[in-house]
PDB file of C-alpha atoms in Angstrom:
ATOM      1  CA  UNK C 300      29.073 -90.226 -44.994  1.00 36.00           C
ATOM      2  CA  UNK C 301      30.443 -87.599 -47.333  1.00 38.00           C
ATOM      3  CA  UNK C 302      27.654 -88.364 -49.578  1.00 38.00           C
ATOM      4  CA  UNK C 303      25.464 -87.619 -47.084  1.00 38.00           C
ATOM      5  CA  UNK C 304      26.365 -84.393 -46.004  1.00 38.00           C
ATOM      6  CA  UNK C 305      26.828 -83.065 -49.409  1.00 36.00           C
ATOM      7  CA  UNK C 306      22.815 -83.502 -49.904  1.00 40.00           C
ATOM      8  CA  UNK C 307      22.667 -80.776 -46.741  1.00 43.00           C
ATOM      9  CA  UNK C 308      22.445 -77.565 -47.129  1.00 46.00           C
ATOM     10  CA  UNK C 309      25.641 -75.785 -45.979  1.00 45.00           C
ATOM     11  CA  UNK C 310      23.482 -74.067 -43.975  1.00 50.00           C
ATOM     12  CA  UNK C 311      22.648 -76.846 -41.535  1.00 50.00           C
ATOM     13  CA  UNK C 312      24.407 -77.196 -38.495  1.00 50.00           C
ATOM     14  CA  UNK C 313      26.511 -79.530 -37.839  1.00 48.00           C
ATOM     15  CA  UNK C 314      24.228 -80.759 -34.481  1.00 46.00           C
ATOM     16  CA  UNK C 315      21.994 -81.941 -37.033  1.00 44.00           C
ATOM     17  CA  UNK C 316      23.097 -82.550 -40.605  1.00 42.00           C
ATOM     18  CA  UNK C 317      23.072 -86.776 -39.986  1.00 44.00           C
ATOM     19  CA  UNK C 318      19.207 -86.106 -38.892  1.00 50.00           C
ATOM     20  CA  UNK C 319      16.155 -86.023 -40.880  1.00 60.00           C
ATOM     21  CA  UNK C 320      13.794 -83.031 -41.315  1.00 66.00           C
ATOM     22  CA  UNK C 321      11.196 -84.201 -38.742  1.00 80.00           C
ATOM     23  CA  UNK C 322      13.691 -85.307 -36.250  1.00 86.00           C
ATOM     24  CA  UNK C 323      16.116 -82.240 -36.575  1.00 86.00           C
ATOM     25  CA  UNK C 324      12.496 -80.506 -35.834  1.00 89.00           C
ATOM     26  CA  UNK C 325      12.568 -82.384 -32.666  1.00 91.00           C
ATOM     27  CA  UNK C 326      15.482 -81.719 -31.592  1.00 92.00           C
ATOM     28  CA  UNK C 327      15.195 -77.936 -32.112  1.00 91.00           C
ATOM     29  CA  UNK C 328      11.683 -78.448 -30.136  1.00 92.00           C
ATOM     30  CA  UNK C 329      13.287 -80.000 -27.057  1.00 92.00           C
ATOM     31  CA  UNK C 330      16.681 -78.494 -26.681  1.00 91.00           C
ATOM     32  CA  UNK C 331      18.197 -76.694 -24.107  1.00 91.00           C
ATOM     33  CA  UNK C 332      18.820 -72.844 -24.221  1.00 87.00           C
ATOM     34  CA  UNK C 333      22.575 -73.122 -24.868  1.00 88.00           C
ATOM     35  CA  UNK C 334      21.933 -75.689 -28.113  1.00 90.00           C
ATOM     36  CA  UNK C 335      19.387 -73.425 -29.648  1.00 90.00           C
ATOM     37  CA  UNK C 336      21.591 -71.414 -31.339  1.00 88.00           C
ATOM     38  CA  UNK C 337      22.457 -74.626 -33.898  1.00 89.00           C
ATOM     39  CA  UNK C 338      19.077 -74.267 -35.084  1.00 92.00           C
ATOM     40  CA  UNK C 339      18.445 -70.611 -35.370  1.00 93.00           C
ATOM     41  CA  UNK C 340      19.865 -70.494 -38.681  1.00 91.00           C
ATOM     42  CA  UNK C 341      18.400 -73.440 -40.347  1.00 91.00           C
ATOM     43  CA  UNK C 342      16.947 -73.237 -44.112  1.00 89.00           C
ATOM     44  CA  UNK C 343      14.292 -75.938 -43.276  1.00 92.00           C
ATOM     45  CA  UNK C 344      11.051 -73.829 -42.357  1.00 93.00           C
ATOM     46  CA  UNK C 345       9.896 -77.095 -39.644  1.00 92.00           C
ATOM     47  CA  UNK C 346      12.964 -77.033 -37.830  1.00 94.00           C
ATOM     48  CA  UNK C 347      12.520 -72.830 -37.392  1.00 94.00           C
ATOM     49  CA  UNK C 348       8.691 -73.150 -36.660  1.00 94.00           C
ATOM     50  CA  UNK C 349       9.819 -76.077 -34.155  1.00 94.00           C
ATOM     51  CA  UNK C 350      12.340 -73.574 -32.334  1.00 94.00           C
ATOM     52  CA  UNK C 351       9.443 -71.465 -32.023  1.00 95.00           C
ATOM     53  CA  UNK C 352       8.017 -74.421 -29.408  1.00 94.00           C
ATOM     54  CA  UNK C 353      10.517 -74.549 -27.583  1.00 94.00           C
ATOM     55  CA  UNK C 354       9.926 -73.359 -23.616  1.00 94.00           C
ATOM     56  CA  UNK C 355      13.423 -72.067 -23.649  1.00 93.00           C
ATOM     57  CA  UNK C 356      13.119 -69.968 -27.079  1.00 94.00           C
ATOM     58  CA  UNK C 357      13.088 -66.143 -25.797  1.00 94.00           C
ATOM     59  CA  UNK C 358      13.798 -62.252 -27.075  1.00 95.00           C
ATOM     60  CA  UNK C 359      17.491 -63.579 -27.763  1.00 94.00           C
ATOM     61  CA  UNK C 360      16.665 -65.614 -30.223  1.00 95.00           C
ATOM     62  CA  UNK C 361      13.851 -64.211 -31.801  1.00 96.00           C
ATOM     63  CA  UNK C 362      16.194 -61.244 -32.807  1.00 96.00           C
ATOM     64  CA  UNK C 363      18.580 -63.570 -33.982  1.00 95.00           C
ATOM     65  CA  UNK C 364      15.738 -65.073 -36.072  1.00 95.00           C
ATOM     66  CA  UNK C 365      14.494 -61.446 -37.064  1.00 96.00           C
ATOM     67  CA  UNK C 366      18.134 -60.564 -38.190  1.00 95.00           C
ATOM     68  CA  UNK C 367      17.534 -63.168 -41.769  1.00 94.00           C
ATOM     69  CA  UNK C 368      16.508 -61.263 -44.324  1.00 93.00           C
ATOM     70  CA  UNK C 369      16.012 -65.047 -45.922  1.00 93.00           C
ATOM     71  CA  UNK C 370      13.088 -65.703 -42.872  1.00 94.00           C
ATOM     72  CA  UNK C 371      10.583 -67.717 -44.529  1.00 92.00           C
ATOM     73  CA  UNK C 372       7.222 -65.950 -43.826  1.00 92.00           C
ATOM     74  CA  UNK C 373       5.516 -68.713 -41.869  1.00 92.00           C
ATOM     75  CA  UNK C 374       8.103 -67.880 -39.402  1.00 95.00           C
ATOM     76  CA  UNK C 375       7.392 -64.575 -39.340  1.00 95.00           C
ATOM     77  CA  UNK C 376       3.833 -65.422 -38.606  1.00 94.00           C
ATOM     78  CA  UNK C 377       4.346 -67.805 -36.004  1.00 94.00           C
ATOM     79  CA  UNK C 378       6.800 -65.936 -33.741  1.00 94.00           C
ATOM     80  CA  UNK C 379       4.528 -63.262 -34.498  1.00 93.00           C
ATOM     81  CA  UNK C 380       1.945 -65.317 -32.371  1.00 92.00           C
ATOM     82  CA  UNK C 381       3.938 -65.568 -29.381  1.00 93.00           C
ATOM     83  CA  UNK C 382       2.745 -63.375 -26.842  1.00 90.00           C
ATOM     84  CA  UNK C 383       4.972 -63.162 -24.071  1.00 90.00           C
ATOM     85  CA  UNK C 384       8.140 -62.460 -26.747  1.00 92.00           C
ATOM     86  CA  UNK C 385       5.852 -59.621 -28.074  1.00 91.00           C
ATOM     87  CA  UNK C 386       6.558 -57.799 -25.283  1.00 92.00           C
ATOM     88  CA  UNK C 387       9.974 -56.930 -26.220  1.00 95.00           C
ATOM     89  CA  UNK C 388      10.133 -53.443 -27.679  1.00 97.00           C
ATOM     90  CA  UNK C 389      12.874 -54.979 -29.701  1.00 96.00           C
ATOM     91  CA  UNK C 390      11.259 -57.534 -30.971  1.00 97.00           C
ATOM     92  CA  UNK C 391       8.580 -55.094 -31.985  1.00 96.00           C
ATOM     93  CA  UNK C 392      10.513 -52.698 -33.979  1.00 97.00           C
ATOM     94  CA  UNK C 393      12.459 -55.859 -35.794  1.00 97.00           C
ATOM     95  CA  UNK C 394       8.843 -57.360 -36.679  1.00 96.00           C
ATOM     96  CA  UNK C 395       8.108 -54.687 -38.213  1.00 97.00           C
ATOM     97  CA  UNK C 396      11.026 -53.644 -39.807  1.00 96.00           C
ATOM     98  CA  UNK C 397      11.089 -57.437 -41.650  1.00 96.00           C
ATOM     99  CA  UNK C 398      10.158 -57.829 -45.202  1.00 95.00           C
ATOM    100  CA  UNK C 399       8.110 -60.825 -44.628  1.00 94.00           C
ATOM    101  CA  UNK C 400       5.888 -60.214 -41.786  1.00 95.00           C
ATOM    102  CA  UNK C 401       2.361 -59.994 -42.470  1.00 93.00           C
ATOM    103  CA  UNK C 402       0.706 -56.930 -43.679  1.00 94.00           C
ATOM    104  CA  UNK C 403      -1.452 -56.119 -40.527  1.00 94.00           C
ATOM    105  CA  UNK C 404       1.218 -57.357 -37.931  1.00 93.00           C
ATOM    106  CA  UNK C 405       3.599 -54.670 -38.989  1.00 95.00           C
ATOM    107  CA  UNK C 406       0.828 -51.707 -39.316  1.00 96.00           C
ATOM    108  CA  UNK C 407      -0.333 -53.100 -35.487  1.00 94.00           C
ATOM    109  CA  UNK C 408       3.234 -53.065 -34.670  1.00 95.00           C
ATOM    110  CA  UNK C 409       3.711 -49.217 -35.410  1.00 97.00           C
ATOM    111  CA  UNK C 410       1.830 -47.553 -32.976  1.00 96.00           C
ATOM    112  CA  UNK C 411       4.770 -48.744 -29.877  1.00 96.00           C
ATOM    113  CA  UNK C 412       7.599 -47.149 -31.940  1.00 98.00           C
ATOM    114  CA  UNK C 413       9.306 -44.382 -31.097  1.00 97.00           C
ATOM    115  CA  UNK C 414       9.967 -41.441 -32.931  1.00 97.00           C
ATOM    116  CA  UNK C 415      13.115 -42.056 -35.095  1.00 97.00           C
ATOM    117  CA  UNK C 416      12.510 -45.873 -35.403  1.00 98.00           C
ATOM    118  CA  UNK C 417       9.425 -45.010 -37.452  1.00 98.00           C
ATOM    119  CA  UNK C 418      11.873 -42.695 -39.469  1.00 98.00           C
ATOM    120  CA  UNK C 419      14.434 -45.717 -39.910  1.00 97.00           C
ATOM    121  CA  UNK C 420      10.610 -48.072 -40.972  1.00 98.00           C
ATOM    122  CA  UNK C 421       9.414 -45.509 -43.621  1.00 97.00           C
ATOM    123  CA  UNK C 422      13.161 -45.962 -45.242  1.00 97.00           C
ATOM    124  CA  UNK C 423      13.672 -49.598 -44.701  1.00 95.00           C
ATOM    125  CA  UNK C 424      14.036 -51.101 -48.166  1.00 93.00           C
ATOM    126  CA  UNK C 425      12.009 -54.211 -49.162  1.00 93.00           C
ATOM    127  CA  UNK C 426       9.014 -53.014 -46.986  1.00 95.00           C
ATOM    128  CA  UNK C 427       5.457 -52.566 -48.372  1.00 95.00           C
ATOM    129  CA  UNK C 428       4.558 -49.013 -49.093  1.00 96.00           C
ATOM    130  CA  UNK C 429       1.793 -48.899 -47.018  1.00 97.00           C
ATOM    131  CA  UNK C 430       3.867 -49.416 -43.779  1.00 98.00           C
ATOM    132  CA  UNK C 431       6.106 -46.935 -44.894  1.00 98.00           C
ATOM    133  CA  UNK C 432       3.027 -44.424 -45.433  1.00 97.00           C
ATOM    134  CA  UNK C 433       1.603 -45.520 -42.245  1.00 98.00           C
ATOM    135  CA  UNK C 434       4.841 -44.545 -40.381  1.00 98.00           C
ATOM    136  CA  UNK C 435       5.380 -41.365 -42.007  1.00 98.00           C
ATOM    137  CA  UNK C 436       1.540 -40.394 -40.781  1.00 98.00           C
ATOM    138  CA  UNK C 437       2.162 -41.309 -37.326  1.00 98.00           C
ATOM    139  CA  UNK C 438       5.534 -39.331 -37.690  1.00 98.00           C
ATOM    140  CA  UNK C 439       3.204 -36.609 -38.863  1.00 97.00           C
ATOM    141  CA  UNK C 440       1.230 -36.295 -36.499  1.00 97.00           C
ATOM    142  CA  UNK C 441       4.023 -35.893 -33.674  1.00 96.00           C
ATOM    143  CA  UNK C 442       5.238 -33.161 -35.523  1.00 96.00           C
ATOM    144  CA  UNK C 443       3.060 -30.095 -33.816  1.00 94.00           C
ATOM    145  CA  UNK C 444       4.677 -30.999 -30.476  1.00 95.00           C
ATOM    146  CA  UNK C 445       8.113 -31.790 -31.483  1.00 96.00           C
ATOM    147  CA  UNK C 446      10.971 -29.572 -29.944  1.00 96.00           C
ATOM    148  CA  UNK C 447      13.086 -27.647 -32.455  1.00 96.00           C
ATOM    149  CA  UNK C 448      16.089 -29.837 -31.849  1.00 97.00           C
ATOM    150  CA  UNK C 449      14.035 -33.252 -33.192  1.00 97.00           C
ATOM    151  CA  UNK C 450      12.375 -31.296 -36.187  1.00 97.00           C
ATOM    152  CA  UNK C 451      15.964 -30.269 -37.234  1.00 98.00           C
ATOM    153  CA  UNK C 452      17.122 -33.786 -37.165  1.00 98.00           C
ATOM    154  CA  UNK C 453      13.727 -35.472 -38.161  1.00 98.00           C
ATOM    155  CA  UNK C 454      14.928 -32.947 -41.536  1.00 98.00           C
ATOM    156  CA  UNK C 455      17.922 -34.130 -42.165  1.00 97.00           C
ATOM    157  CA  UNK C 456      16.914 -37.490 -41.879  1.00 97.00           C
ATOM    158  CA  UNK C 457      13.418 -38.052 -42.555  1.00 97.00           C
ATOM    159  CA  UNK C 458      11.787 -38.873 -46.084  1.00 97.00           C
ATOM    160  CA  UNK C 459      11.377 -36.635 -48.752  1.00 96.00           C
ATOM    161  CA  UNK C 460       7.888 -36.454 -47.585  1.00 96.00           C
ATOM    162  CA  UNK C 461       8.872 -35.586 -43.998  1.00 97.00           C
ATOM    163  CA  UNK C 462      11.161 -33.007 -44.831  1.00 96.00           C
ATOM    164  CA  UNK C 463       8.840 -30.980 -47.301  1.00 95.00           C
ATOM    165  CA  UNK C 464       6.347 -31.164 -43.979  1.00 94.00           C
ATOM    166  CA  UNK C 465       8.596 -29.465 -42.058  1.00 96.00           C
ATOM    167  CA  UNK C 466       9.534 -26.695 -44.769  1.00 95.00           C
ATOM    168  CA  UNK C 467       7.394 -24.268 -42.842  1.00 91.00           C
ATOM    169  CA  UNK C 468       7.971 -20.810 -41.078  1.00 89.00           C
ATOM    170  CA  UNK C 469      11.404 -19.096 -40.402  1.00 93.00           C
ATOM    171  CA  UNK C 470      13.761 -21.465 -38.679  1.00 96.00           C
ATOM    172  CA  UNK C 471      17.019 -21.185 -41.148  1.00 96.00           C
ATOM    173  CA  UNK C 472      18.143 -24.369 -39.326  1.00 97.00           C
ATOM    174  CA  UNK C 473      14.871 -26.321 -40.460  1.00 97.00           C
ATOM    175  CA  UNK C 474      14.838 -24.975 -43.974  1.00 98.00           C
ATOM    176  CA  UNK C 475      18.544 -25.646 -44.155  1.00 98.00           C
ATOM    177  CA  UNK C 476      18.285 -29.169 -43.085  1.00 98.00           C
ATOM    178  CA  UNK C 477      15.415 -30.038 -44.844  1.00 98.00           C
ATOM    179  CA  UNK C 478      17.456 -28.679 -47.876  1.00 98.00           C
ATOM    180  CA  UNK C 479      19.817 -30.173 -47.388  1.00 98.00           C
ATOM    181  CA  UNK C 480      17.665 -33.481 -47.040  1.00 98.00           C
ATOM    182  CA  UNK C 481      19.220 -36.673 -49.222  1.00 97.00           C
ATOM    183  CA  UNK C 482      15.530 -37.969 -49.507  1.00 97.00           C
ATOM    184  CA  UNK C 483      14.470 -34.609 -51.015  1.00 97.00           C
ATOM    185  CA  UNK C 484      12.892 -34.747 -54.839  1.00 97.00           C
ATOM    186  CA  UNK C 485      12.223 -31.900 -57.355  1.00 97.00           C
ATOM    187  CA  UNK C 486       9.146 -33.055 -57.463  1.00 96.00           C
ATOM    188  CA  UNK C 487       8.676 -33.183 -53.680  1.00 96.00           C
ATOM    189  CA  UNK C 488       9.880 -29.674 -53.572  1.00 96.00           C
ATOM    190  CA  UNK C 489       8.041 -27.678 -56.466  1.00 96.00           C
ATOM    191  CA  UNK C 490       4.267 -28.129 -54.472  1.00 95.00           C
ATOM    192  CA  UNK C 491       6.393 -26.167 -51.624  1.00 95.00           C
ATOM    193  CA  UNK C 492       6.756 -23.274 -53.915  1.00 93.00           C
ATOM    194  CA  UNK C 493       3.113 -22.922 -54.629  1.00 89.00           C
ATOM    195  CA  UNK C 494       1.866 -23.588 -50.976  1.00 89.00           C
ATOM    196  CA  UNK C 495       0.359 -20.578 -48.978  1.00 85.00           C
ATOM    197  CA  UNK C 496       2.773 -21.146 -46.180  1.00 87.00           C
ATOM    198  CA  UNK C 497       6.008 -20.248 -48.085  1.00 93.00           C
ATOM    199  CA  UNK C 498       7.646 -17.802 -46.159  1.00 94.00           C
ATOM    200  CA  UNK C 499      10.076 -15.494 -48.076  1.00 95.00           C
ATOM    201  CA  UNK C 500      12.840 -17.102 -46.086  1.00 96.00           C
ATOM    202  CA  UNK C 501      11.908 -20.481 -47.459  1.00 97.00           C
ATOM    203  CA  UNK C 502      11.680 -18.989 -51.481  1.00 97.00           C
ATOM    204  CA  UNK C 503      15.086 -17.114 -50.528  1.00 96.00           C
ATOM    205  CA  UNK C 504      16.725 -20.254 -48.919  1.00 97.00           C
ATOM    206  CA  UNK C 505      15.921 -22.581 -51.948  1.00 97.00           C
ATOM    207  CA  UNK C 506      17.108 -20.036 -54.531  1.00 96.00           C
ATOM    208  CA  UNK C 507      20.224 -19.472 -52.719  1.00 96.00           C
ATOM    209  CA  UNK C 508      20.637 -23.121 -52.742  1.00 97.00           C
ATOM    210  CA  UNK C 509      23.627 -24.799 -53.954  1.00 96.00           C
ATOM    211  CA  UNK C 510      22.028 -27.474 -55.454  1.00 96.00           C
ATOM    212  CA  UNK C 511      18.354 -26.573 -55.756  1.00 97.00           C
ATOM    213  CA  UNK C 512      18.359 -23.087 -57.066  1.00 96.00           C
ATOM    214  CA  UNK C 513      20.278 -23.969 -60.118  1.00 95.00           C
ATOM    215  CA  UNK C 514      17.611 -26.864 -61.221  1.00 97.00           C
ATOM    216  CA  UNK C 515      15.325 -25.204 -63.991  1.00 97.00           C
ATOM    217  CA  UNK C 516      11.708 -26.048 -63.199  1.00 97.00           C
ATOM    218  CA  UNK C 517      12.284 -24.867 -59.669  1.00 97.00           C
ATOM    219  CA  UNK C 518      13.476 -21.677 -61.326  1.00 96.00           C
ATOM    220  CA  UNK C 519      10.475 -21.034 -63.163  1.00 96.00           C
ATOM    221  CA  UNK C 520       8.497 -22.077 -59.956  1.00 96.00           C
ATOM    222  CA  UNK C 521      10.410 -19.343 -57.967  1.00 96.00           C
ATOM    223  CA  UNK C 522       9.926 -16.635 -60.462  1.00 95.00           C
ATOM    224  CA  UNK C 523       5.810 -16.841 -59.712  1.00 93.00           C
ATOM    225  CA  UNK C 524       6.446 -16.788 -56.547  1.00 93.00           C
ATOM    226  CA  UNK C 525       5.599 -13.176 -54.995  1.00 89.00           C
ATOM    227  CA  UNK C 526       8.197 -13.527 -52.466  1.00 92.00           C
ATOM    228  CA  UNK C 527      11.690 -14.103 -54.590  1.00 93.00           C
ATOM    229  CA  UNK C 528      13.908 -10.693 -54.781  1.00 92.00           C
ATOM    230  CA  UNK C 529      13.844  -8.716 -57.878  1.00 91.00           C
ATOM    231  CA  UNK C 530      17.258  -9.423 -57.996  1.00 92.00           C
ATOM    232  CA  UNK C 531      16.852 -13.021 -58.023  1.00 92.00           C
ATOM    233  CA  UNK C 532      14.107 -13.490 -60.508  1.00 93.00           C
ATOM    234  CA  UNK C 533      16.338 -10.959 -62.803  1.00 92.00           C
ATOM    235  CA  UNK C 534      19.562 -13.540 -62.656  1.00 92.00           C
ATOM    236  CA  UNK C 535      16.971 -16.278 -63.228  1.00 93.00           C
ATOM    237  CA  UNK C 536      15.310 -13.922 -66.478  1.00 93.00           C
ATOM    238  CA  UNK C 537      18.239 -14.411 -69.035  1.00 91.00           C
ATOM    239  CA  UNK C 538      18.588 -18.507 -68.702  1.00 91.00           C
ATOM    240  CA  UNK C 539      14.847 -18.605 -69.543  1.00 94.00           C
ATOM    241  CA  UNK C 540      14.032 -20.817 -72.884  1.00 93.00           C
ATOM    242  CA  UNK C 541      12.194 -18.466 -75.535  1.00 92.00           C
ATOM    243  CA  UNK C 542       8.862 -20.313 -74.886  1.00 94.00           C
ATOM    244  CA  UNK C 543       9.143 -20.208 -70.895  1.00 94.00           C
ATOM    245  CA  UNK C 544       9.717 -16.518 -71.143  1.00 93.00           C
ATOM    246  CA  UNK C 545       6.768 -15.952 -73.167  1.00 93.00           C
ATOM    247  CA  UNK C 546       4.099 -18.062 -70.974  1.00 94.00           C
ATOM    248  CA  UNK C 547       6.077 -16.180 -68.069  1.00 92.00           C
ATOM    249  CA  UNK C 548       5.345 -12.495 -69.627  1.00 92.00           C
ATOM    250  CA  UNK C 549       1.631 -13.765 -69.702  1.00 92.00           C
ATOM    251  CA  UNK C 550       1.102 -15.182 -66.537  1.00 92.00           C
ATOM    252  CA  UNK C 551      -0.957 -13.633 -63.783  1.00 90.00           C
ATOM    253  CA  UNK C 552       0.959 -15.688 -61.136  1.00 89.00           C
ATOM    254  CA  UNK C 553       4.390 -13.789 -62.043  1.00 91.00           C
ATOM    255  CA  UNK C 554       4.865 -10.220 -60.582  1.00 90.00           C
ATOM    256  CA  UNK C 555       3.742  -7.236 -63.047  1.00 91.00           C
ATOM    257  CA  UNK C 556       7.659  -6.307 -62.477  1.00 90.00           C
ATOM    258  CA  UNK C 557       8.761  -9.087 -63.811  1.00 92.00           C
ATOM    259  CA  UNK C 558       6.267  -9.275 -66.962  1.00 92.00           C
ATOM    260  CA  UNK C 559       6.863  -5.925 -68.137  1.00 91.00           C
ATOM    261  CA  UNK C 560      10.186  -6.935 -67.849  1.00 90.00           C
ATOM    262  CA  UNK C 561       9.837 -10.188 -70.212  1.00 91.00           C
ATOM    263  CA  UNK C 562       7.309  -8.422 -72.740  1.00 89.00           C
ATOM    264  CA  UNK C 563      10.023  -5.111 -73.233  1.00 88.00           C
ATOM    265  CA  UNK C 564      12.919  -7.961 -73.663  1.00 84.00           C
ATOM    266  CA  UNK C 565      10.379  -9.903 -76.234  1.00 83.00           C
ATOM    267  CA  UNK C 566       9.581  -7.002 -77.900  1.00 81.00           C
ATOM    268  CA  UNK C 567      13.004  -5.781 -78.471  1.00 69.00           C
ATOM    269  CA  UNK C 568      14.084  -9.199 -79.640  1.00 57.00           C
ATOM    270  CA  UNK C 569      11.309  -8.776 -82.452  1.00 51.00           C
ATOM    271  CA  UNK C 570      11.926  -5.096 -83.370  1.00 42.00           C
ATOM    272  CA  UNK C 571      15.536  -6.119 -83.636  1.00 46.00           C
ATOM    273  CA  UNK C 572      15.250  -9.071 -86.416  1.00 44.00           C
TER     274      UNK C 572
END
């Protein structure tokens, strides 16, 4: 006997260690509600697909199921198939949110989420990038009619992709969130800098920024912006590298102010040596 039930898996219930593979699969096909849960965490994929048969098998379970990261994907699929559990908004938003369900099940699956469960999909690690993309579109497209209260969360804890969205206009709150954003990139955060749409509030917020207005390329990307304070691009002016201060005394993009001010400071350094 103890020979026996060291060739189990230690993940096999007791209920059903002594039985084969096709009869434990019986079992978990014909047993009663309150024995189900002996089979729910089974390694053997026929005993999980069996579950899946039973007439008793319901929402409970098929979170309990959805909770395994280790899920083999033909168990995915099939509980994916069942209807009538489909019909729990939970089970919906745990489909999707597993690593191993099918491709088009999960992007069919996104459309009946709400707002801040697509947020918590476009983050979930292990998940394919094009659900993630997917989510953060339909998250997009919400944004127009959000209320100022969701856009200031949906900054602070949205993707680095959300977040730059929302780095629009003259809500401090909004541009302090999204600043404040754990997702946010560098290079999420230099296109912002460039974009029509940046308000002088936003160029004044990320220069005043503890952590972003000390990073160097977004210091060169503020000083061509039109809308940084004189007083700002001339702190920036003195941490410049030789060559960045050059291409920045010849480029249209940086204010005349600031040019002249480059080419005297380059000019002086050369009558000097």
């Amino acid at each position: 006997m103890a020979a026996r039930e060291a060739e189990t898996s230690p993940n096999e219930p007791n209920g059903f260690r002594s039985s084969s593979g096709l009869e434990a699969a019986d079992l978990a096909s014909q047993c009663s509600g309150a024995e189900m849960s002996q089979f729910l965490y089974s390694s053997d994929a026929g005993v999980l697909n069996a579950l899946l048969a039973n007439p008793h098998f319901g929402e409970r379970e098929a979170l309990l199921m959805l909770n395994r990261r280790d899920l083999p994907s033909s168990v995915v699929e099939g509980l994916a198939r069942l209807r009538p559990i489909l019909s729990s908004y939970g089970v919906k938003r745990a489909l999707t949110k597993h690593p191993n369900t099918p491709l088009r099940t999960a992007l069919g699956q996104l459309k009946f989420l709400y707002l801040f469960d697509l947020v918590s999909v476009s983050l979930q690690p292990g998940l394919s990038a094009e659900v993630k993309r997917a989510s953060e579109e339909l998250i997009l497209a919400q944004v127009p009619k959000l209320a100022v209260g969701q856009r200031i969360t949906l900054a602070k804890r949205g993707s680095a992709r959300l977040a730059a969205s929302l780095l629009k206009g003259e809500n401090i709150q909004i541009i302090q969130a999204v600043l404040d954003n754990p997702y946010l990139t560098e290079a999420v955060l230099l296109p912002v800098l460039n974009r029509s749409d940046c308000t002088p509030r936003i160029v004044e917020a990320i220069a005043s920024h503890a952590r972003w207005g000390l990073r160097y390329d977004i210091r060169l990307a503020l000083l061509r912006s039109s809308s940084l304070p004189l007083a700002r691009a001339l702190a920036i002016l003195p941490e410049l590298k030789p060559q960045d201060a050059r291409a920045m005394s010849q480029d249209a993009a940086v204010s005349p102010q600031i040019r002249n001010y480059l080419s005297n400071r380059l000019n002086g350094s050369k009558t000097d040596t």
